[in-house]
Amino acid sequence: MQNAMSPAESAAVQAAVSDLIAAETLPISLAAQWLETPLGPMLAVAGERGLHILEFLDRAILSKELTQLRRAFGGVAFGPNPVLTALAGQLAEYFDGARTDFDLPLAPVGGAFHHSVWTALRGIPIGVTCSYKDLSLRLGNLKAIRAVAQANGANPISILIPCHRVIGADGTLVGYGGKLWRKRWLLAHEQRHAPAETGAQLGLPGFG
């Protein structure tokens, strides 16, 4: 895929993140797992409360997210976890076009406003997009567009909290921490597999 990391680059970043987790010094309370996807490897981290992180390995703030998570809940180590097992299956079904929503407990780390934005994002059905203005109106504060955009960009659970479904007011793609080429792929994929009554609402030029 154009703009995707080379296999060597991907392996190097994955090794660096794995080494970071392997060097954990805090008591272990969270489990991590690498998940292979058509868009590249993703790191998933979960604990007793649910899924905390699902990020592509080249996400610029992944290390920061891991640090925040460790401060909140304790150490991270690679190992089994029932949430991660369920996630692997549901994510595979999503990429196969057989799943349009997810049924997993989510526990992203963030403040009250961030959580309100992330909850609103989860209300955007597959095959539907909205603008930051739309999201602000849904939250009842049109003046919060900038804060909504910041919270959208800070989302630590890709795909399941669908921040990729937020686009520019003019219908153009805007910034996405997982890279714009992935955002375009995800929206095109969801347009193909969304129920007819929702898929028809997606009005992005160049998709299909």
Short mmCIF file of C-alpha atoms in Angstrom, two decimals:
data_model
loop_
_atom_site.label_atom_id
_atom_site.label_comp_id
_atom_site.label_asym_id
_atom_site.label_seq_id
_atom_site.Cartn_x
_atom_site.Cartn_y
_atom_site.Cartn_z
CA MET A 1 0.00 0.00 0.00
CA GLN A 2 1.19 3.48 -0.80
CA ASN A 3 2.58 5.30 2.26
CA ALA A 4 2.69 2.09 4.30
CA MET A 5 5.83 1.32 6.26
CA SER A 6 8.30 -1.05 4.67
CA PRO A 7 8.61 -4.50 6.29
CA ALA A 8 11.99 -3.50 7.72
CA GLU A 9 10.63 -0.25 9.17
CA SER A 10 7.62 -2.03 10.61
CA ALA A 11 9.78 -4.72 12.21
CA ALA A 12 12.09 -2.10 13.73
CA VAL A 13 9.25 -0.10 15.30
CA GLN A 14 7.53 -3.25 16.53
CA ALA A 15 10.77 -4.44 18.12
CA ALA A 16 11.29 -1.07 19.83
CA VAL A 17 7.79 -1.09 21.34
CA SER A 18 8.18 -4.74 22.37
CA ASP A 19 11.49 -3.91 24.07
CA LEU A 20 9.82 -1.02 25.91
CA ILE A 21 7.16 -3.35 27.28
CA ALA A 22 9.68 -6.10 28.04
CA ALA A 23 11.63 -3.65 30.22
CA GLU A 24 8.61 -3.09 32.49
CA THR A 25 9.51 -2.53 36.16
CA LEU A 26 6.06 -1.99 37.67
CA PRO A 27 3.88 -4.83 39.02
CA ILE A 28 2.07 -6.33 36.02
CA SER A 29 -1.66 -5.67 35.81
CA LEU A 30 -2.21 -5.25 32.05
CA ALA A 31 -1.80 -7.63 29.11
CA ALA A 32 -0.55 -6.67 25.65
CA GLN A 33 -0.76 -8.40 22.30
CA TRP A 34 0.24 -7.67 18.71
CA LEU A 35 -2.56 -8.11 16.19
CA GLU A 36 -1.86 -8.45 12.47
CA THR A 37 -4.28 -6.57 10.20
CA PRO A 38 -4.48 -5.68 6.49
CA LEU A 39 -3.31 -2.18 7.50
CA GLY A 40 -0.29 -3.32 9.48
CA PRO A 41 0.35 -4.54 13.04
CA MET A 42 -1.67 -3.07 15.90
CA LEU A 43 -0.84 -3.08 19.60
CA ALA A 44 -3.71 -3.94 21.94
CA VAL A 45 -3.56 -3.54 25.73
CA ALA A 46 -6.30 -4.64 28.12
CA GLY A 47 -6.92 -5.16 31.82
CA GLU A 48 -9.72 -5.99 34.21
CA ARG A 49 -11.73 -2.94 33.14
CA GLY A 50 -11.55 -3.72 29.43
CA LEU A 51 -9.60 -2.60 26.38
CA HIS A 52 -7.35 0.39 27.01
CA ILE A 53 -5.34 0.72 23.79
CA LEU A 54 -5.67 -0.40 20.18
CA GLU A 55 -3.19 1.48 18.02
CA PHE A 56 -1.23 1.03 14.81
CA LEU A 57 2.44 0.57 15.61
CA ASP A 58 3.48 3.80 13.85
CA ARG A 59 1.08 5.94 15.90
CA ALA A 60 3.22 8.90 16.99
CA ILE A 61 1.85 9.08 20.53
CA LEU A 62 1.84 5.34 21.28
CA SER A 63 4.70 5.57 23.79
CA LYS A 64 2.95 8.47 25.53
CA GLU A 65 -0.27 6.47 25.72
CA LEU A 66 1.57 3.52 27.26
CA THR A 67 3.15 5.82 29.85
CA GLN A 68 -0.24 7.31 30.80
CA LEU A 69 -1.76 3.85 31.02
CA ARG A 70 1.02 2.56 33.28
CA ARG A 71 0.57 5.54 35.61
CA ALA A 72 -3.14 4.83 35.87
CA PHE A 73 -3.22 1.04 36.11
CA GLY A 74 0.27 -0.46 36.53
CA GLY A 75 2.70 -2.49 34.47
CA VAL A 76 2.18 -3.99 31.01
CA ALA A 77 3.42 -7.36 29.77
CA PHE A 78 2.71 -9.51 26.74
CA GLY A 79 0.34 -12.31 27.69
CA PRO A 80 -3.17 -13.76 27.42
CA ASN A 81 -6.31 -11.82 28.28
CA PRO A 82 -9.96 -12.69 27.50
CA VAL A 83 -10.68 -9.21 26.14
CA LEU A 84 -7.70 -9.45 23.78
CA THR A 85 -8.80 -12.90 22.63
CA ALA A 86 -12.29 -11.60 21.84
CA LEU A 87 -10.83 -8.51 20.18
CA ALA A 88 -8.67 -10.58 17.83
CA GLY A 89 -11.71 -12.50 16.63
CA GLN A 90 -13.97 -9.48 16.24
CA LEU A 91 -11.30 -7.42 14.50
CA ALA A 92 -10.68 -10.23 12.01
CA GLU A 93 -14.42 -10.36 11.29
CA TYR A 94 -14.47 -6.58 10.79
CA PHE A 95 -11.67 -6.69 8.24
CA ASP A 96 -13.37 -9.63 6.50
CA GLY A 97 -16.52 -7.51 6.15
CA ALA A 98 -18.53 -9.82 8.41
CA ARG A 99 -18.85 -7.44 11.40
CA THR A 100 -20.14 -3.86 11.51
CA ASP A 101 -19.92 -3.20 15.26
CA PHE A 102 -18.05 -4.45 18.30
CA ASP A 103 -19.15 -5.93 21.61
CA LEU A 104 -16.24 -5.39 23.98
CA PRO A 105 -15.71 -3.45 27.22
CA LEU A 106 -13.68 -0.31 26.49
CA ALA A 107 -11.64 1.57 29.08
CA PRO A 108 -9.68 4.39 27.42
CA VAL A 109 -7.69 6.67 29.71
CA GLY A 110 -8.85 10.28 29.56
CA GLY A 111 -10.76 13.08 31.24
CA ALA A 112 -14.52 13.59 31.36
CA PHE A 113 -14.68 15.73 28.22
CA HIS A 114 -12.55 13.29 26.24
CA HIS A 115 -14.86 10.48 27.32
CA SER A 116 -17.92 12.45 26.22
CA VAL A 117 -16.38 12.87 22.76
CA TRP A 118 -15.36 9.22 22.54
CA THR A 119 -18.88 8.16 23.54
CA ALA A 120 -20.30 10.39 20.80
CA LEU A 121 -17.89 8.85 18.29
CA ARG A 122 -19.19 5.40 19.14
CA GLY A 123 -22.64 6.64 18.16
CA ILE A 124 -21.58 7.19 14.53
CA PRO A 125 -22.73 4.06 12.65
CA ILE A 126 -20.57 2.29 10.13
CA GLY A 127 -20.98 3.86 6.70
CA VAL A 128 -21.76 7.29 8.17
CA THR A 129 -19.42 10.25 8.60
CA CYS A 130 -19.73 13.58 10.39
CA SER A 131 -17.74 16.78 10.82
CA TYR A 132 -16.23 18.23 13.98
CA LYS A 133 -19.06 20.75 13.89
CA ASP A 134 -21.63 17.94 13.79
CA LEU A 135 -19.91 16.28 16.73
CA SER A 136 -19.85 19.54 18.70
CA LEU A 137 -23.56 20.06 18.06
CA ARG A 138 -24.25 16.52 19.22
CA LEU A 139 -22.43 17.40 22.46
CA GLY A 140 -24.45 20.60 22.79
CA ASN A 141 -21.55 23.04 22.49
CA LEU A 142 -20.81 24.47 19.06
CA LYS A 143 -17.93 26.51 20.49
CA ALA A 144 -16.10 23.32 21.47
CA ILE A 145 -15.03 22.39 17.92
CA ARG A 146 -11.31 22.80 18.66
CA ALA A 147 -11.56 20.80 21.90
CA VAL A 148 -13.59 18.12 20.12
CA ALA A 149 -10.90 17.85 17.45
CA GLN A 150 -8.21 17.50 20.13
CA ALA A 151 -10.14 14.76 21.94
CA ASN A 152 -10.77 13.02 18.63
CA GLY A 153 -7.04 13.02 17.94
CA ALA A 154 -6.27 11.69 21.43
CA ASN A 155 -8.47 8.61 21.01
CA PRO A 156 -6.37 5.58 22.10
CA ILE A 157 -8.70 2.87 20.72
CA SER A 158 -8.63 2.95 16.94
CA ILE A 159 -11.49 1.52 14.85
CA LEU A 160 -13.66 0.53 17.84
CA ILE A 161 -13.94 4.20 18.79
CA PRO A 162 -14.30 5.31 15.17
CA CYS A 163 -12.52 8.66 15.05
CA HIS A 164 -11.77 7.89 11.39
CA ARG A 165 -15.44 8.65 10.62
CA VAL A 166 -14.92 12.35 11.35
CA ILE A 167 -14.16 14.36 8.20
CA GLY A 168 -13.89 18.01 7.20
CA ALA A 169 -17.02 20.13 6.91
CA ASP A 170 -16.48 20.23 3.13
CA GLY A 171 -16.29 16.43 2.91
CA THR A 172 -12.51 16.21 2.63
CA LEU A 173 -10.37 13.92 4.74
CA VAL A 174 -8.63 15.62 7.64
CA GLY A 175 -5.89 14.57 10.04
CA TYR A 176 -5.87 11.02 11.40
CA GLY A 177 -3.26 9.72 13.83
CA GLY A 178 -3.26 6.35 12.10
CA LYS A 179 -2.27 8.06 8.80
CA LEU A 180 -4.64 9.37 6.13
CA TRP A 181 -4.12 6.41 3.80
CA ARG A 182 -5.53 4.13 6.51
CA LYS A 183 -8.46 6.49 7.08
CA ARG A 184 -9.30 6.38 3.38
CA TRP A 185 -9.03 2.58 3.39
CA LEU A 186 -11.24 2.22 6.48
CA LEU A 187 -13.97 4.51 5.14
CA ALA A 188 -13.98 2.77 1.76
CA HIS A 189 -14.09 -0.63 3.49
CA GLU A 190 -16.99 0.44 5.69
CA GLN A 191 -18.88 1.94 2.77
CA ARG A 192 -18.73 -1.42 1.01
CA HIS A 193 -19.95 -3.39 4.02
CA ALA A 194 -22.38 -1.01 5.75
CA PRO A 195 -26.10 -1.79 5.74
CA ALA A 196 -27.76 -0.16 2.74
CA GLU A 197 -29.76 2.29 4.85
CA THR A 198 -26.60 3.76 6.40
CA GLY A 199 -24.05 3.26 3.64
CA ALA A 200 -26.02 5.55 1.36
CA GLN A 201 -25.36 8.44 3.75
CA LEU A 202 -21.61 8.38 3.15
CA GLY A 203 -20.88 11.14 0.67
CA LEU A 204 -17.12 11.22 0.17
CA PRO A 205 -15.86 11.75 -3.37
CA GLY A 206 -13.43 9.19 -4.68
CA PHE A 207 -14.73 6.26 -2.63
CA GLY A 208 -16.13 3.05 -3.94
#
